[in-house]
Coordinates of C-alpha atoms and ligand atoms in Angstrom, one line a residue:
X1 CA -3.8 -24.7 -13.5
X2 CA -1.6 -23.0 -11.0
X3 CA -2.7 -23.3 -7.3
X4 CA -2.1 -20.6 -4.6
X5 CA 0.6 -22.7 -3.2
X6 CA 2.6 -22.9 -6.4
X7 CA 5.9 -20.7 -6.7
X8 CA 5.9 -17.8 -9.2
X9 CA 8.5 -15.3 -10.6
X10 CA 7.3 -11.9 -10.0
X11 CA 9.8 -9.5 -11.5
X12 CA 13.2 -10.0 -9.9
X13 CA 11.5 -11.9 -6.9
X14 CA 11.0 -15.7 -6.8
X15 CA 7.8 -16.2 -4.6
X16 CA 7.2 -19.4 -2.9
X17 CA 3.6 -19.3 -3.3
X18 CA 1.0 -16.7 -4.3
X19 CA -0.4 -15.7 -1.0
X20 CA 0.5 -12.3 -0.3
X21 CA 0.3 -10.2 3.2
X22 CA -1.2 -7.1 2.3
X23 CA -0.1 -3.8 3.7
X24 CA -1.6 -3.2 7.1
X25 CA -1.0 -0.1 9.3
X26 CA -0.3 -1.0 12.9
X27 CA 0.9 2.2 14.5
X28 CA 3.6 0.4 16.7
X29 CA 6.7 2.4 15.7
X30 CA 7.3 5.4 18.0
X31 CA 9.2 8.3 16.1
X32 CA 8.8 6.4 13.0
X33 CA 11.2 3.8 14.2
X34 CA 10.2 0.0 13.9
X35 CA 10.8 -1.8 17.1
X36 CA 12.1 -5.3 17.7
X37 CA 8.6 -6.6 17.9
X38 CA 8.0 -5.6 14.3
X39 CA 10.9 -7.9 13.2
X40 CA 9.2 -10.7 15.1
X41 CA 5.7 -9.8 13.7
X42 CA 6.9 -10.0 10.0
X43 CA 9.2 -13.0 10.6
X44 CA 6.2 -14.8 12.0
X45 CA 4.4 -14.3 8.6
X46 CA 7.4 -15.1 6.5
X47 CA 5.8 -18.1 5.0
X48 CA 3.6 -15.9 2.8
X49 CA 4.9 -15.8 -0.9
X50 CA 5.4 -12.0 -0.3
X51 CA 5.1 -9.7 2.6
X52 CA 4.2 -6.2 1.8
X53 CA 4.9 -3.9 4.9
X54 CA 2.7 -1.4 6.3
X55 CA 2.6 2.0 4.6
X56 CA 5.9 3.6 5.4
X57 CA 6.4 7.5 5.0
X58 CA 9.2 8.6 2.3
X59 CA 9.6 11.9 4.1
X60 CA 8.6 13.7 7.2
X61 CA 5.9 15.7 5.1
X62 CA 4.5 12.2 4.0
X63 CA 3.6 11.5 7.7
X64 CA 0.0 11.5 8.6
X65 CA -0.6 9.3 11.7
X66 CA 0.9 9.0 15.1
X67 CA 3.6 6.1 15.4
X68 CA 3.7 5.0 11.7
X69 CA 7.2 4.0 10.3
X70 CA 9.3 6.0 7.9
X71 CA 12.2 5.5 5.5
X72 CA 13.8 8.8 5.7
X73 CA 16.1 8.6 8.6
X74 CA 19.3 6.5 9.4
X75 CA 17.5 5.0 12.6
X76 CA 14.6 4.1 10.6
X77 CA 16.6 2.5 7.9
X78 CA 18.6 0.5 10.6
X79 CA 15.4 -0.7 12.2
X80 CA 14.0 -2.0 9.1
X81 CA 17.3 -3.7 8.2
X82 CA 16.6 -6.0 11.4
X83 CA 12.9 -6.7 9.9
X84 CA 14.3 -7.6 6.4
X85 CA 16.9 -9.9 8.1
X86 CA 14.5 -11.5 10.2
X87 CA 12.4 -12.4 7.2
X88 CA 15.0 -13.5 5.1
X89 CA 16.5 -15.8 7.8
X90 CA 13.3 -17.5 7.5
X91 CA 13.2 -17.7 3.7
X92 CA 10.6 -15.0 3.2
X93 CA 10.4 -11.9 0.8
X94 CA 9.4 -8.4 1.9
X95 CA 8.8 -5.2 0.0
X96 CA 8.2 -1.9 1.6
X97 CA 5.1 0.3 0.8
X98 CA 6.2 3.9 -0.1
X99 CA 3.7 6.2 1.4
X100 CA 3.0 10.0 1.2
X101 CA -0.1 10.8 3.0
X102 CA -0.8 14.3 1.2
X103 CA -3.7 16.1 2.9
X104 CA -4.6 12.9 5.3
X105 CA -2.5 14.5 8.0
X106 CA -2.4 16.9 10.9
X107 CA -0.1 20.0 11.4
X108 CA 1.1 18.4 14.6
X109 CA 2.8 15.6 12.6
X110 CA 4.3 18.0 9.8
X111 CA 7.7 19.6 9.8
X112 CA 7.5 22.9 11.8
X113 CA 3.8 22.3 12.6
X114 CA 3.0 23.3 9.0
X115 CA -0.1 22.6 6.8
X116 CA -0.2 19.1 5.3
X117 CA 0.1 19.4 1.4
X118 CA -2.5 18.1 -1.2
X119 CA -3.2 18.9 -5.0
X120 CA -5.8 21.5 -4.0
X121 CA -6.7 23.3 -0.7
X122 CA -9.5 20.9 0.2
X123 CA -9.7 19.1 3.5
X124 CA -10.6 15.4 3.5
X125 CA -13.4 14.4 5.6
X126 CA -11.6 11.9 7.4
X127 CA -9.8 11.3 10.5
X128 CA -6.3 10.6 11.5
X129 CA -4.8 9.6 14.9
X130 CA -2.9 11.5 17.1
X131 CA -1.4 10.6 20.5
X132 CA -2.8 12.8 23.1
X133 CA -1.5 12.3 26.6
X134 CA -0.3 8.9 25.9
X135 CA -3.8 8.0 24.3
X136 CA -4.6 7.4 20.6
X137 CA -7.2 9.9 19.7
X138 CA -9.1 10.2 16.3
X139 CA -8.8 13.8 15.0
X140 CA -10.1 15.7 12.0
X141 CA -7.2 16.0 9.4
X142 CA -5.9 19.7 8.8
X143 CA -6.9 21.9 6.0
X144 CA -4.0 21.3 3.3
X145 CA -2.3 23.8 1.3
X146 CA -2.2 23.2 -2.6
X147 CA 1.3 22.1 -3.6
X148 CA 3.2 24.5 -6.0
X149 CA 4.1 22.7 -9.2
X150 CA 7.6 23.9 -8.4
X151 CA 7.6 21.4 -5.2
X152 CA 6.6 18.3 -7.2
X153 CA 10.1 17.5 -8.6
X154 CA 11.3 17.3 -4.8
X155 CA 8.5 14.9 -3.9
X156 CA 9.4 12.7 -6.9
X157 CA 12.9 12.7 -5.7
X158 CA 12.0 11.8 -2.1
X159 CA 10.1 8.6 -3.5
X160 CA 13.3 7.6 -5.5
X161 CA 15.7 8.3 -2.6
X162 CA 13.4 6.4 -0.1
X163 CA 13.2 3.4 -2.7
X164 CA 17.0 3.3 -3.2
X165 CA 17.6 3.4 0.5
X166 CA 15.0 0.6 1.1
X167 CA 16.7 -1.6 -1.1
X168 CA 20.3 -0.8 -0.9
X169 CA 20.4 0.1 3.1
X170 CA 17.3 -1.6 4.4
X171 CA 17.7 -4.7 2.5
X172 CA 14.1 -4.8 1.2
X173 CA 13.6 -7.1 -2.0
X174 CA 11.8 -4.3 -3.6
X175 CA 9.2 -1.6 -3.0
X176 CA 5.6 -0.9 -3.6
X177 CA 4.3 2.5 -4.6
X178 CA 1.2 3.3 -2.4
X179 CA -1.0 4.8 -5.1
X180 CA -4.4 3.9 -3.3
X181 CA -6.6 4.9 -0.5
X182 CA -6.8 8.4 -0.9
X183 CA -3.3 9.3 -0.1
X184 CA -1.3 11.8 -2.1
X185 CA -1.0 10.2 -5.5
X186 CA -4.6 9.1 -5.2
X187 CA -5.7 12.6 -4.4
X188 CA -4.0 13.7 -7.7
X189 CA -5.8 11.1 -9.7
X190 CA -9.3 11.8 -8.6
X191 CA -11.6 14.6 -9.7
X192 CA -13.0 15.5 -6.1
X193 CA -9.5 16.1 -4.5
X194 CA -7.8 17.5 -7.5
X195 CA -9.1 21.0 -8.8
X196 CA -5.7 22.3 -10.4
X197 CA -5.5 24.2 -13.5
X198 CA -1.9 23.3 -14.3
X199 CA -0.2 20.4 -16.1
X200 CA -1.2 18.3 -12.9
X201 CA -5.0 18.7 -12.9
X202 CA -7.9 18.6 -15.4
X203 CA -7.5 15.9 -18.0
X204 CA -6.8 12.2 -17.1
X205 CA -3.4 12.6 -18.5
X206 CA -2.7 15.6 -16.1
X207 CA -4.1 13.9 -13.0
X208 CA -2.2 10.8 -13.6
X209 CA 1.3 12.8 -14.3
X210 CA 2.4 12.8 -10.6
X211 CA 1.8 9.1 -10.0
X212 CA 3.4 8.0 -13.4
X213 CA 6.6 10.4 -12.7
X214 CA 6.8 8.8 -9.1
X215 CA 6.7 5.3 -10.4
X216 CA 9.2 6.0 -13.2
X217 CA 11.5 7.6 -10.8
X218 CA 11.4 4.6 -8.5
X219 CA 12.0 2.3 -11.3
X220 CA 14.9 4.2 -12.3
X221 CA 16.1 4.0 -8.9
X222 CA 15.6 0.2 -8.1
X223 CA 14.5 -1.3 -11.2
X224 CA 11.0 -2.4 -12.6
X225 CA 11.6 -5.8 -11.3
X226 CA 11.7 -4.5 -7.8
X227 CA 8.6 -2.3 -8.2
X228 CA 5.0 -2.8 -7.7
X229 CA 2.2 -0.2 -7.3
X230 CA -1.1 -0.6 -5.6
X231 CA -4.4 1.2 -6.9
X232 CA -7.8 1.5 -5.7
X233 CA -10.2 2.7 -8.5
X234 CA -13.3 3.4 -6.5
X235 CA -12.5 3.1 -2.8
X236 CA -14.2 5.9 -0.9
X237 CA -11.3 5.7 1.7
X238 CA -10.1 9.0 2.9
X239 CA -12.8 11.1 0.9
X240 CA -11.8 10.6 -2.4
X241 CA -14.1 10.0 -5.5
X242 CA -13.6 10.1 -9.2
X243 CA -16.5 11.0 -11.7
X244 CA -15.3 8.6 -14.2
X245 CA -12.8 6.1 -12.9
X246 CA -12.8 3.5 -15.7
X247 CA -11.1 5.4 -18.4
X248 CA -8.9 6.9 -15.8
X249 CA -7.5 3.7 -14.5
X250 CA -7.3 2.1 -17.8
X251 CA -5.0 5.0 -18.9
X252 CA -3.0 4.6 -15.8
X253 CA -2.3 0.9 -16.3
X254 CA -1.6 1.4 -20.1
X255 CA 0.8 3.9 -19.1
X256 CA 2.4 1.6 -16.6
X257 CA 2.8 -1.4 -19.0
X258 CA 6.2 -0.5 -20.5
X259 CA 7.6 0.0 -17.2
X260 CA 8.1 -3.7 -16.7
X261 CA 6.9 -3.7 -13.1
X262 CA 6.9 -6.6 -10.9
X263 CA 3.3 -6.4 -10.1
X264 CA 0.1 -4.3 -10.3
X265 CA -1.9 -4.6 -7.1
X266 CA -5.6 -3.7 -7.1
X267 CA -8.0 -3.1 -4.3
X268 CA -11.5 -4.2 -5.5
X269 CA -14.3 -2.0 -3.9
X270 CA -14.1 -0.3 -0.7
X271 CA -10.7 -0.8 0.9
X272 CA -11.6 -3.4 3.9
X273 CA -15.1 -3.3 3.0
X274 CA -17.7 -4.3 0.4
X275 CA -16.2 -5.4 -2.8
X276 CA -19.2 -3.9 -4.8
X277 CA -20.3 -0.4 -4.4
X278 CA -23.7 0.2 -5.9
X279 CA -22.9 3.7 -7.0
X280 CA -19.2 3.1 -7.9
X281 CA -19.4 0.3 -10.5
X282 CA -16.1 -0.8 -12.1
X283 CA -14.7 -3.4 -14.5
X284 CA -11.6 -5.0 -13.1
X285 CA -11.4 -7.5 -15.9
X286 CA -11.4 -4.8 -18.4
X287 CA -8.7 -3.1 -16.4
X288 CA -6.5 -6.3 -16.5
X289 CA -7.3 -6.4 -20.1
X290 CA -6.2 -2.8 -20.8
X291 CA -3.0 -3.6 -19.0
X292 CA -2.2 -6.7 -20.9
X293 CA -3.2 -5.4 -24.4
X294 CA -0.7 -2.6 -23.8
X295 CA 1.9 -5.3 -23.2
X296 CA 2.1 -5.2 -19.4
X297 CA 3.8 -8.4 -18.1
X298 CA 3.6 -7.7 -14.5
X299 CA 1.9 -10.1 -12.1
X300 CA -1.7 -9.1 -11.4
X301 CA -2.4 -9.0 -7.7
X302 CA -6.0 -8.6 -6.4
X303 CA -7.0 -7.8 -2.9
X304 CA -10.1 -7.2 -0.6
X305 CA -12.3 -9.8 1.1
X306 CA -10.7 -13.0 -0.5
X307 CA -11.2 -16.1 1.1
X308 CA -9.7 -19.4 -0.4
X309 CA -12.5 -20.2 -2.7
X310 CA -12.6 -16.6 -3.9
X311 CA -8.8 -16.8 -4.4
X312 CA -8.8 -20.0 -6.3
X313 CA -11.6 -18.6 -8.5
X314 CA -9.3 -15.5 -9.2
X315 CA -6.3 -17.6 -10.2
X316 CA -8.6 -19.3 -12.7
X317 CA -9.6 -16.0 -14.2
X318 CA -5.9 -15.3 -14.6
X319 CA -4.9 -13.2 -11.6
X320 CA -1.6 -14.1 -10.5
X321 CA -1.4 -13.4 -6.8
X322 CA -3.7 -12.7 -3.9
X323 CA -3.3 -10.4 -1.1
X324 CA -4.9 -11.1 2.3
X325 CA -5.1 -8.4 5.0
X326 CA -6.9 -8.9 8.3
X327 CA -6.6 -12.7 8.0
X328 CA -2.8 -12.3 8.2
X329 CA -3.2 -10.1 11.2
X330 CA -4.7 -13.0 13.2
X331 CA -2.9 -15.8 11.3
X332 CA 0.7 -15.9 11.3
X333 CA 0.7 -19.2 9.4
X334 CA -2.3 -18.3 7.0
X335 CA -0.6 -20.1 4.1
X336 CA -0.6 -23.4 6.0
X337 CA -4.1 -23.0 7.4
X338 CA -5.4 -22.2 3.7
X339 CA -3.4 -25.0 2.3
X340 CA -4.9 -27.5 5.1
X341 CA -8.3 -26.1 5.2
X342 CA -7.7 -25.4 8.8
X343 CA -9.9 -22.9 10.7
X344 CA -8.6 -19.3 11.0
X345 CA -8.1 -17.3 14.2
X346 CA -10.6 -14.4 14.6
X347 CA -8.9 -10.9 14.7
X348 CA -9.5 -8.3 17.3
X349 CA -10.2 -4.9 16.0
X350 CA -9.3 -3.3 19.3
X351 CA -5.5 -4.0 18.8
X352 CA -5.2 -3.2 15.1
X353 CA -3.8 0.3 15.6
X354 CA -1.1 1.1 18.5
X355 CA 0.0 -0.9 21.5
X356 CA 2.5 -3.5 21.8
X357 CA 2.7 -7.3 21.5
X358 CA -1.0 -8.0 22.3
X359 CA -2.8 -8.5 19.1
X360 CA 0.4 -8.3 17.1
X361 CA 2.9 -11.0 17.9
X362 CA 0.7 -13.2 20.1
X363 CA -1.7 -14.8 17.7
X364 CA -1.0 -18.5 17.7
X365 CA 0.2 -20.6 14.9
X366 CA -0.8 -24.3 14.4
X367 CA 1.0 -26.9 16.5
Ligands
LIG401 C1 -5.6 2.2 8.2 C2 -5.4 3.0 9.0 C3 -4.5 4.2 8.6 C4 -3.7 3.8 7.5 C5 -4.3 2.7 4.0 C6 -2.1 3.3 5.0 O1 -5.4 2.6 3.9 C7 -3.4 2.9 5.2 C8 -4.2 3.0 6.5 C9 -5.0 2.1 6.9 O2 -3.8 2.4 2.7

């Protein structure tokens, strides 16, 4: 039986252990450009088997929050290059999470102050963060406009361009398609946010179409061995809900199986919250079985509320990788602490989003 601390080959990537740093939004990139402290932050955590960056916008239209980074400008790519170099200098591996927020945005963050875009013109009952007079301020998201089907190829292309630039210019080891947490691709998947009557709405096949087109385009751009995807079948994050998620996600992973992805990353339950949701049951073992039965060979990565015993139990059940979120914020040396059974530093919620080094690069490692 493999342990959390054994190496593993994941697509093109050789990982030194199975402990993954989950993507974590930190809002410390003014003008969408990561600063030097971001290179320090990721390099401090480079002993993870794999680092997944915070969600990173593939286009200006894909931006939804103040001070989150992007991948669509030269300065952004140059800044990320410093991050990947710092991580590689420590022997780490890092992929970037490709993000389009869809309707979870505000006109102030959009090109020319326009409306955010979505499958349908239905506002998300959720907040975003704007900076008002220098102060991060929770603000209702704007009412989106429904995307015209003729705009979708351009969005697919933006993902592919961002993926290629991420690998070829910024030096990332790969990319993760953000298909989770109520952002654009998840909005297309789910019944409460997608009321379209064209080829991108209605049936499961239609609602999954954009996510699959995007993933295929990213695979064409950088290769399946450098591509992962994150899914959250039942999360209520950002006001998404599906009437029948099991057949939807079973279909999605069956379609992903032939793409030879590096990994499938599943958020179990409510993102950052309870692993079980009473009125949203879901069978994750059945999902994994559907992927394997369809010939899917990618690593199976699980996430949400894991500690060491739960992570070890997951590996025993045939999962391959475990992604830890908040514990990695407050423990740069989380891998060592888990291995040695050392106590973990507590995290400070007040410094999750925005600010500088406090609560970012100043959590102590073991001596
Ligand atoms: C927390 C705050 C803002 C964004 C996600 C990208 O949930 C996020 C996110 C998380 O995937």
